[in-house]
């Protein structure tokens, strides 16, 4: 098991799409996906359309590993959609990489999806009983199949009809020969925004991808909205009535890049505000505040600024540990954490330390970090978490681990404190998190079990993947 990264929830996909016949659309999509690499590192793909046919290239690995300059040069067209994907173990297959492309009666279509459907298994069984053959194990193919079935209508009508049938979380990019359509589920669970590059438009999961290609942020796609970009510009319709609006709060806590703004809320600032709230709820007399990099950094800064305590880098992250990192043997398990994060003795020795992290999922990393900081001579180590305890699984495209593996589902806070070995363990309250995120509603289901949709009784990630 990966001792460090396995102790965090995993995002399951990033999307980018652009309609710009006069530009190098494959290269722009490549850069857009590069900016979204944190949303999925297992496979990457780009599909282009020249107005007549769709060509796709995809492979396992990082964007930079999948696409060579020659491969990109071969992807010529008027528009492109791209996808980066993370998957659970066992289904990290090339056949599951996206965009998915199909030929059907009226032509060709490509689809890129972020999220999880909660009724994919039922729909899949129904389609299967009618003779539909599936080539992948992902729920995205269910969506593509349904749109293709409805394609006697316009593409937008077919998407809207599909949106009425499917439940759960989705941000979609669907490319036909002459247009790209972006759609977001009626709860707005997964993010999707619109950018403008000159007179042309593009889509991205996060605004950081728009910044990267020099596009101007236009706005977020609204929950339930269906937005088309084509030769004539941008057109919009509503697919399904908006339902309980609930964008994922974990995007702000951990997943999204801090330089992104999602649904009008900047990620860096919302994380800093989580630290401000932590300082109000749990002020500790300490000599230094250190973050667990990188996602703990803005909260640690907000905490330090509010209490007037020095903020320093007490843990240093090795940025060059890639996917191919060979896990040490059992005997060398401690090395795994120290290769990725190492404590800065100069900052820690003889001091009362507050260490701030964004979340604890299984607790395996936190105990190692506390031990490491104590081993460097800290007088006290207080661990503060800038989100509430994660007690429930996510059904909406985030791999939080099964409920039984969530430490906060198995132990109370004092038991977790003893397990991680900290002098104090404090989690931000749900109220504090809501204050940090402003007045708009968000999904908090992995903290409180209040899911914005009905969720399946039995859930297997292998059944319903991104
Ligand atoms: S359950 Fe948690 S991780 Fe899943 S969408 Fe809701 S807030 Fe995000």
Coordinates of C-alpha atoms and ligand atoms in Angstrom, one line a residue:
X1 CA 0.0 0.0 0.0
X2 CA 1.2 3.5 -0.7
X3 CA 1.6 4.9 2.8
X4 CA 1.2 8.5 1.9
X5 CA -1.0 9.1 -1.1
X6 CA -3.3 6.1 -0.3
X7 CA -4.4 8.0 2.8
X8 CA -6.2 10.7 0.8
X9 CA -9.4 10.5 -1.2
X10 CA -8.9 10.3 -4.9
X11 CA -10.4 12.5 -7.6
X12 CA -11.6 10.5 -10.6
X13 CA -11.3 12.6 -13.7
X14 CA -10.5 15.9 -15.4
X15 CA -12.1 17.3 -18.6
X16 CA -11.0 19.8 -21.2
X17 CA -12.7 20.7 -24.5
X18 CA -12.2 23.4 -27.2
X19 CA -13.8 24.5 -30.4
X20 CA -11.3 26.6 -32.4
X21 CA -10.8 25.6 -36.0
X22 CA -8.0 28.1 -36.6
X23 CA -5.9 27.0 -33.6
X24 CA -3.8 24.0 -32.6
X25 CA -6.6 22.4 -30.8
X26 CA -4.8 19.2 -29.8
X27 CA -1.9 21.1 -28.3
X28 CA -4.2 23.4 -26.4
X29 CA -6.1 20.4 -25.1
X30 CA -2.8 18.8 -24.1
X31 CA -1.9 21.9 -22.1
X32 CA -5.3 22.0 -20.6
X33 CA -5.1 18.4 -19.5
X34 CA -1.6 19.1 -18.1
X35 CA -3.1 21.7 -15.8
X36 CA -5.7 19.1 -14.7
X37 CA -3.2 16.3 -14.1
X38 CA -3.9 16.3 -10.4
X39 CA -7.5 15.1 -11.2
X40 CA -6.3 11.8 -12.6
X41 CA -2.9 10.2 -13.4
X42 CA -3.7 6.7 -14.7
X43 CA -4.8 7.5 -18.3
X44 CA -5.1 10.4 -20.6
X45 CA -6.8 10.8 -24.0
X46 CA -7.6 13.4 -26.6
X47 CA -10.3 13.1 -29.4
X48 CA -10.4 15.6 -32.3
X49 CA -13.0 16.2 -35.0
X50 CA -12.3 17.7 -38.4
X51 CA -16.0 18.2 -39.1
X52 CA -16.3 14.8 -40.8
X53 CA -14.7 12.2 -38.6
X54 CA -13.5 11.8 -35.0
X55 CA -10.0 10.5 -34.2
X56 CA -8.9 9.5 -30.7
X57 CA -5.5 8.8 -29.1
X58 CA -5.3 7.6 -25.5
X59 CA -3.0 5.6 -23.3
X60 CA -2.1 4.7 -19.8
X61 CA 0.0 7.1 -17.8
X62 CA 0.5 10.9 -17.4
X63 CA -0.4 13.3 -20.1
X64 CA 3.3 13.9 -20.8
X65 CA 3.9 10.1 -21.1
X66 CA 0.9 9.4 -23.4
X67 CA 1.4 12.2 -25.9
X68 CA 4.6 12.8 -27.9
X69 CA 5.0 15.8 -30.2
X70 CA 4.5 13.5 -33.2
X71 CA 1.2 12.0 -31.8
X72 CA -0.1 15.5 -31.1
X73 CA 0.9 16.7 -34.6
X74 CA -1.3 13.9 -36.0
X75 CA -4.3 15.1 -34.2
X76 CA -5.6 17.8 -36.6
X77 CA -9.1 19.2 -36.5
X78 CA -11.5 22.0 -35.6
X79 CA -12.3 20.9 -32.1
X80 CA -11.1 18.5 -29.4
X81 CA -12.1 17.0 -26.1
X82 CA -9.6 15.5 -23.6
X83 CA -9.7 13.5 -20.4
X84 CA -7.5 12.5 -17.5
X85 CA -8.6 9.6 -15.4
X86 CA -7.9 8.0 -12.0
X87 CA -9.4 4.5 -11.4
X88 CA -9.6 2.1 -8.6
X89 CA -7.2 -0.9 -8.6
X90 CA -8.2 -3.7 -10.9
X91 CA -9.8 -1.7 -13.6
X92 CA -6.9 0.5 -14.7
X93 CA -7.4 -0.6 -18.3
X94 CA -6.7 1.1 -21.6
X95 CA -10.2 0.1 -22.7
X96 CA -11.6 2.2 -19.8
X97 CA -9.5 5.3 -20.8
X98 CA -11.5 8.2 -22.3
X99 CA -12.7 9.9 -24.4
X100 CA -14.9 7.0 -25.6
X101 CA -15.8 7.2 -29.3
X102 CA -18.7 5.4 -31.0
X103 CA -20.0 5.1 -34.5
X104 CA -23.7 5.1 -34.7
X105 CA -26.4 5.5 -37.4
X106 CA -26.1 9.3 -37.6
X107 CA -22.3 9.5 -37.5
X108 CA -19.7 9.5 -34.7
X109 CA -19.6 10.8 -31.2
X110 CA -17.0 11.1 -28.4
X111 CA -17.6 11.4 -24.7
X112 CA -15.6 12.4 -21.7
X113 CA -17.1 12.1 -18.2
X114 CA -16.2 13.1 -14.6
X115 CA -18.4 11.6 -11.8
X116 CA -20.3 8.5 -11.0
X117 CA -23.9 7.6 -11.8
X118 CA -25.9 6.1 -9.0
X119 CA -28.2 4.1 -11.2
X120 CA -25.7 2.9 -13.8
X121 CA -26.0 -0.7 -12.8
X122 CA -29.7 -0.8 -13.4
X123 CA -29.5 1.0 -16.7
X124 CA -26.7 -1.2 -17.8
X125 CA -28.7 -4.4 -17.0
X126 CA -31.7 -3.0 -18.8
X127 CA -29.7 -2.1 -21.9
X128 CA -27.9 -5.5 -21.7
X129 CA -31.2 -7.3 -21.6
X130 CA -32.1 -5.5 -24.8
X131 CA -28.9 -6.8 -26.5
X132 CA -26.5 -3.9 -26.0
X133 CA -22.9 -5.0 -25.8
X134 CA -20.5 -3.0 -23.6
X135 CA -16.8 -2.7 -24.4
X136 CA -15.7 -1.1 -21.1
X137 CA -16.6 -1.5 -17.4
X138 CA -17.3 2.2 -16.8
X139 CA -20.6 4.0 -16.4
X140 CA -19.6 6.6 -19.0
X141 CA -20.3 4.0 -21.7
X142 CA -23.9 3.7 -20.4
X143 CA -24.3 7.5 -20.9
X144 CA -22.8 7.3 -24.4
X145 CA -25.1 4.4 -25.3
X146 CA -28.2 6.2 -24.1
X147 CA -27.3 9.4 -26.1
X148 CA -26.7 7.3 -29.2
X149 CA -30.1 5.6 -28.8
X150 CA -31.8 9.0 -28.6
X151 CA -29.9 10.5 -31.6
X152 CA -32.9 10.5 -33.8
X153 CA -33.4 13.8 -31.9
X154 CA -30.8 16.6 -32.1
X155 CA -27.6 15.9 -30.0
X156 CA -28.8 18.4 -27.4
X157 CA -32.2 16.8 -27.2
X158 CA -30.6 13.3 -26.9
X159 CA -28.4 14.6 -24.1
X160 CA -31.4 16.1 -22.3
X161 CA -33.4 12.9 -22.6
X162 CA -30.4 11.0 -21.2
X163 CA -30.1 13.5 -18.3
X164 CA -33.7 12.7 -17.3
X165 CA -32.8 8.9 -17.1
X166 CA -29.4 9.0 -15.4
X167 CA -29.0 9.8 -11.7
X168 CA -25.9 10.9 -9.7
X169 CA -22.9 13.0 -10.5
X170 CA -21.6 14.0 -13.9
X171 CA -19.8 16.7 -15.8
X172 CA -19.9 15.7 -19.5
X173 CA -18.2 16.8 -22.7
X174 CA -19.8 15.2 -25.8
X175 CA -18.3 15.9 -29.2
X176 CA -20.1 15.3 -32.5
X177 CA -18.5 16.2 -35.9
X178 CA -19.6 19.8 -35.7
X179 CA -20.0 20.8 -32.0
X180 CA -19.1 20.1 -28.4
X181 CA -21.8 20.0 -25.8
X182 CA -21.0 20.4 -22.1
X183 CA -23.5 19.3 -19.4
X184 CA -23.5 19.2 -15.6
X185 CA -25.8 17.2 -13.4
X186 CA -28.8 18.9 -11.8
X187 CA -27.0 19.0 -8.4
X188 CA -23.8 20.5 -9.7
X189 CA -21.8 17.8 -7.9
X190 CA -18.9 17.9 -10.3
X191 CA -17.4 21.1 -11.6
X192 CA -17.3 22.4 -15.2
X193 CA -16.6 25.9 -16.4
X194 CA -16.6 27.8 -19.7
X195 CA -13.7 29.9 -21.1
X196 CA -13.2 32.1 -24.1
X197 CA -10.1 32.2 -26.3
X198 CA -10.5 35.1 -28.7
X199 CA -13.8 34.6 -30.4
X200 CA -13.9 30.8 -29.5
X201 CA -15.0 28.9 -26.5
X202 CA -13.7 26.0 -24.4
X203 CA -14.7 23.9 -21.3
X204 CA -12.6 22.8 -18.4
X205 CA -13.2 21.0 -15.1
X206 CA -11.3 23.8 -13.3
X207 CA -10.5 27.4 -14.2
X208 CA -6.7 26.7 -13.8
X209 CA -6.8 25.0 -17.2
X210 CA -8.3 28.1 -18.8
X211 CA -5.5 30.2 -17.2
X212 CA -2.9 27.8 -18.6
X213 CA -4.0 28.1 -22.2
X214 CA -4.5 31.9 -21.9
X215 CA -8.3 31.7 -22.0
X216 CA -10.6 34.1 -20.2
X217 CA -13.0 32.6 -17.6
X218 CA -16.6 33.2 -18.7
X219 CA -18.6 31.4 -16.1
X220 CA -19.4 28.0 -14.6
X221 CA -21.8 25.7 -16.3
X222 CA -24.9 25.8 -14.1
X223 CA -26.3 22.6 -12.5
X224 CA -28.6 20.9 -15.0
X225 CA -27.4 23.2 -17.9
X226 CA -26.5 22.0 -21.4
X227 CA -24.1 24.3 -23.2
X228 CA -23.1 24.0 -26.9
X229 CA -20.0 25.5 -28.5
X230 CA -19.8 25.5 -32.3
X231 CA -19.1 27.7 -35.3
X232 CA -21.8 30.1 -34.3
X233 CA -20.5 30.6 -30.7
X234 CA -22.2 29.5 -27.5
X235 CA -25.8 28.3 -26.9
X236 CA -27.4 27.2 -23.7
X237 CA -30.4 25.2 -22.6
X238 CA -31.5 23.6 -19.4
X239 CA -31.5 19.8 -19.5
X240 CA -33.3 18.9 -16.3
X241 CA -34.7 21.2 -13.6
X242 CA -32.1 22.0 -11.0
X243 CA -32.4 19.8 -7.9
X244 CA -30.9 20.3 -4.5
X245 CA -27.7 22.2 -5.4
X246 CA -24.7 20.5 -3.8
X247 CA -21.3 21.1 -5.4
X248 CA -18.7 18.8 -3.8
X249 CA -17.1 20.5 -0.7
X250 CA -14.1 18.2 -1.0
X251 CA -13.0 20.0 -4.2
X252 CA -12.4 23.0 -1.9
X253 CA -10.9 21.0 0.9
X254 CA -8.4 18.9 -1.1
X255 CA -8.9 18.1 -4.7
X256 CA -9.0 21.2 -6.8
X257 CA -5.9 23.2 -7.5
X258 CA -5.7 26.2 -5.2
X259 CA -5.4 28.6 -8.1
X260 CA -8.8 27.5 -9.4
X261 CA -12.1 29.2 -8.8
X262 CA -15.1 26.9 -8.8
X263 CA -18.7 28.1 -8.6
X264 CA -17.5 31.7 -7.8
X265 CA -15.4 30.5 -4.8
X266 CA -11.6 30.6 -5.0
X267 CA -10.0 27.4 -3.7
X268 CA -7.0 29.0 -2.1
X269 CA -9.1 31.5 -0.2
X270 CA -11.7 29.0 0.9
X271 CA -8.8 26.8 2.3
X272 CA -7.3 29.8 4.1
X273 CA -10.7 30.6 5.6
X274 CA -10.9 27.0 6.9
X275 CA -7.7 27.9 8.8
X276 CA -9.3 31.1 10.1
X277 CA -12.3 29.1 11.3
X278 CA -10.0 26.5 12.9
X279 CA -8.2 29.3 14.8
X280 CA -11.6 30.5 16.1
X281 CA -12.7 27.0 17.2
X282 CA -9.4 25.7 18.5
X283 CA -6.7 28.3 19.3
X284 CA -3.6 26.6 20.7
X285 CA -0.6 28.3 22.3
X286 CA 2.1 27.2 20.0
X287 CA 5.6 28.4 18.8
X288 CA 5.1 27.5 15.1
X289 CA 2.4 26.5 12.7
X290 CA 3.4 24.0 10.0
X291 CA 1.3 22.7 7.1
X292 CA 1.2 19.2 5.7
X293 CA 2.0 20.2 2.1
X294 CA 0.5 21.1 -0.2
X295 CA -3.3 21.1 0.5
X296 CA -2.8 21.9 4.2
X297 CA -0.8 25.1 3.4
X298 CA -3.5 27.7 2.9
X299 CA -5.4 26.5 6.1
X300 CA -2.1 26.6 8.1
X301 CA -1.5 30.1 6.8
X302 CA -5.0 31.3 7.8
X303 CA -4.6 29.7 11.2
X304 CA -1.2 31.4 11.8
X305 CA -2.3 34.8 10.5
X306 CA -5.4 34.8 12.8
X307 CA -3.5 33.9 15.9
X308 CA -0.3 35.8 15.1
X309 CA 1.9 32.7 15.4
X310 CA 4.9 32.1 12.9
X311 CA 4.1 30.0 9.9
X312 CA 7.0 27.9 8.7
X313 CA 7.7 25.0 6.4
X314 CA 8.3 22.2 8.9
X315 CA 7.6 19.4 6.4
X316 CA 9.2 19.4 2.9
X317 CA 7.6 17.5 0.0
X318 CA 9.7 15.7 -2.5
X319 CA 8.1 16.8 -5.8
X320 CA 9.9 14.2 -7.9
X321 CA 8.2 11.1 -6.5
X322 CA 6.2 9.9 -9.5
X323 CA 3.8 7.0 -10.1
X324 CA 6.6 4.7 -10.8
X325 CA 8.0 5.1 -7.3
X326 CA 9.0 1.6 -6.1
X327 CA 7.5 0.9 -2.7
X328 CA 10.1 -0.1 -0.1
X329 CA 9.8 -3.6 1.4
X330 CA 8.0 -4.1 4.7
X331 CA 11.3 -3.7 6.5
X332 CA 11.7 -0.2 5.0
X333 CA 8.2 1.1 5.3
X334 CA 9.2 4.2 7.2
X335 CA 11.4 5.2 4.3
X336 CA 8.3 5.5 2.1
X337 CA 6.9 8.4 4.0
X338 CA 10.3 10.1 4.5
X339 CA 11.1 9.9 0.8
X340 CA 7.9 11.8 0.1
X341 CA 7.8 14.2 3.1
X342 CA 10.7 15.0 5.4
X343 CA 10.7 17.1 8.6
X344 CA 12.8 20.2 8.8
X345 CA 14.5 19.8 12.2
X346 CA 15.6 23.5 12.2
X347 CA 12.0 24.6 12.3
X348 CA 10.7 21.9 14.7
X349 CA 13.3 21.2 17.4
X350 CA 12.3 22.3 20.9
X351 CA 9.1 24.0 19.8
X352 CA 5.4 23.5 20.4
X353 CA 4.1 22.6 16.9
X354 CA 0.7 22.9 15.4
X355 CA 0.5 20.7 12.3
X356 CA -2.4 21.4 9.9
X357 CA -3.7 18.8 7.4
X358 CA -6.8 19.0 5.2
X359 CA -8.3 15.6 6.0
X360 CA -7.7 12.1 7.5
X361 CA -9.1 9.1 5.7
X362 CA -7.5 6.0 7.0
X363 CA -5.1 7.7 9.5
X364 CA -2.0 5.8 8.3
X365 CA -0.1 8.9 7.2
X366 CA -1.0 11.1 10.1
X367 CA 0.6 8.8 12.7
X368 CA 3.8 8.6 10.7
X369 CA 4.0 12.4 10.4
X370 CA 3.3 13.0 14.1
X371 CA 6.1 10.4 14.9
X372 CA 8.4 12.1 12.4
X373 CA 7.8 15.6 13.9
X374 CA 8.2 14.3 17.5
X375 CA 11.4 12.5 16.3
X376 CA 12.8 15.8 15.3
X377 CA 12.5 17.1 18.9
X378 CA 9.1 18.9 18.9
X379 CA 8.0 19.6 22.5
X380 CA 4.4 19.1 21.6
X381 CA 2.5 18.2 18.4
X382 CA -1.0 19.3 17.9
X383 CA -2.8 18.0 14.8
X384 CA -5.6 20.2 13.4
X385 CA -7.7 19.1 10.5
X386 CA -9.3 21.7 8.2
X387 CA -12.4 19.5 7.6
X388 CA -14.8 17.4 9.7
X389 CA -14.2 13.7 10.2
X390 CA -14.8 11.7 7.0
X391 CA -17.3 9.0 8.1
X392 CA -19.3 8.1 5.0
X393 CA -18.3 6.9 1.5
X394 CA -18.7 9.0 -1.6
X395 CA -21.0 7.8 -4.4
X396 CA -20.3 10.7 -6.7
X397 CA -16.9 10.0 -8.3
X398 CA -14.5 10.4 -5.4
X399 CA -12.7 7.3 -4.0
X400 CA -12.9 7.9 -0.3
X401 CA -12.4 4.1 0.5
X402 CA -15.1 1.9 1.9
X403 CA -16.9 3.0 5.0
X404 CA -15.2 0.4 7.2
X405 CA -11.8 1.7 6.3
X406 CA -12.5 5.3 7.3
X407 CA -10.8 5.8 10.6
X408 CA -13.5 8.2 11.9
X409 CA -16.1 5.5 11.2
X410 CA -14.3 3.1 13.5
X411 CA -13.0 5.3 16.3
X412 CA -14.0 8.3 18.3
X413 CA -11.8 11.4 18.1
X414 CA -9.8 10.7 21.3
X415 CA -9.2 7.1 20.0
X416 CA -7.9 8.6 16.7
X417 CA -5.7 11.1 18.7
X418 CA -4.1 8.2 20.6
X419 CA -3.8 6.2 17.3
X420 CA -1.9 9.1 15.6
X421 CA 0.0 10.0 18.8
X422 CA -0.7 13.7 18.8
X423 CA -1.1 15.9 22.0
X424 CA -4.3 17.4 20.5
X425 CA -6.4 16.3 17.6
X426 CA -9.1 18.7 16.4
X427 CA -11.3 18.6 13.3
X428 CA -13.0 21.7 11.9
X429 CA -16.8 21.6 12.7
X430 CA -19.3 21.3 9.9
X431 CA -20.5 24.8 10.8
X432 CA -17.0 26.1 10.6
X433 CA -16.6 24.5 7.2
X434 CA -19.8 26.0 5.9
X435 CA -18.7 29.5 7.1
X436 CA -15.4 29.1 5.2
X437 CA -17.3 28.1 2.1
X438 CA -19.7 31.0 2.1
X439 CA -23.5 31.0 1.9
X440 CA -24.0 28.7 -1.2
X441 CA -25.1 25.1 -0.4
X442 CA -22.5 22.3 -0.9
X443 CA -22.4 18.5 -0.5
X444 CA -21.2 17.5 2.9
X445 CA -22.4 13.9 2.6
X446 CA -19.0 12.2 3.4
X447 CA -19.1 14.1 6.7
X448 CA -22.8 13.8 7.7
X449 CA -24.3 11.1 5.5
X450 CA -26.8 13.6 4.0
X451 CA -26.6 12.6 0.4
X452 CA -28.2 14.9 -2.2
X453 CA -29.5 12.0 -4.2
X454 CA -30.8 8.5 -3.3
X455 CA -27.8 6.2 -3.1
X456 CA -27.5 2.5 -4.0
X457 CA -27.8 0.1 -1.0
X458 CA -24.9 -2.0 -2.5
X459 CA -22.1 -0.1 -4.1
X460 CA -19.1 -1.4 -5.9
X461 CA -16.6 0.9 -7.4
X462 CA -15.8 -1.7 -10.0
X463 CA -19.5 -1.5 -11.1
X464 CA -19.6 2.3 -11.5
X465 CA -16.5 4.1 -12.4
X466 CA -15.6 7.4 -13.7
Ligands
LIG1 S1 -19.8 12.8 -0.6 FE1 -18.0 14.1 -0.1 S2 -16.5 13.7 -1.7 FE2 -18.5 13.0 -2.4 S3 -19.4 14.7 -3.6 FE3 -20.2 14.9 -1.5 S4 -18.6 16.2 -0.5 FE4 -17.7 15.5 -2.3

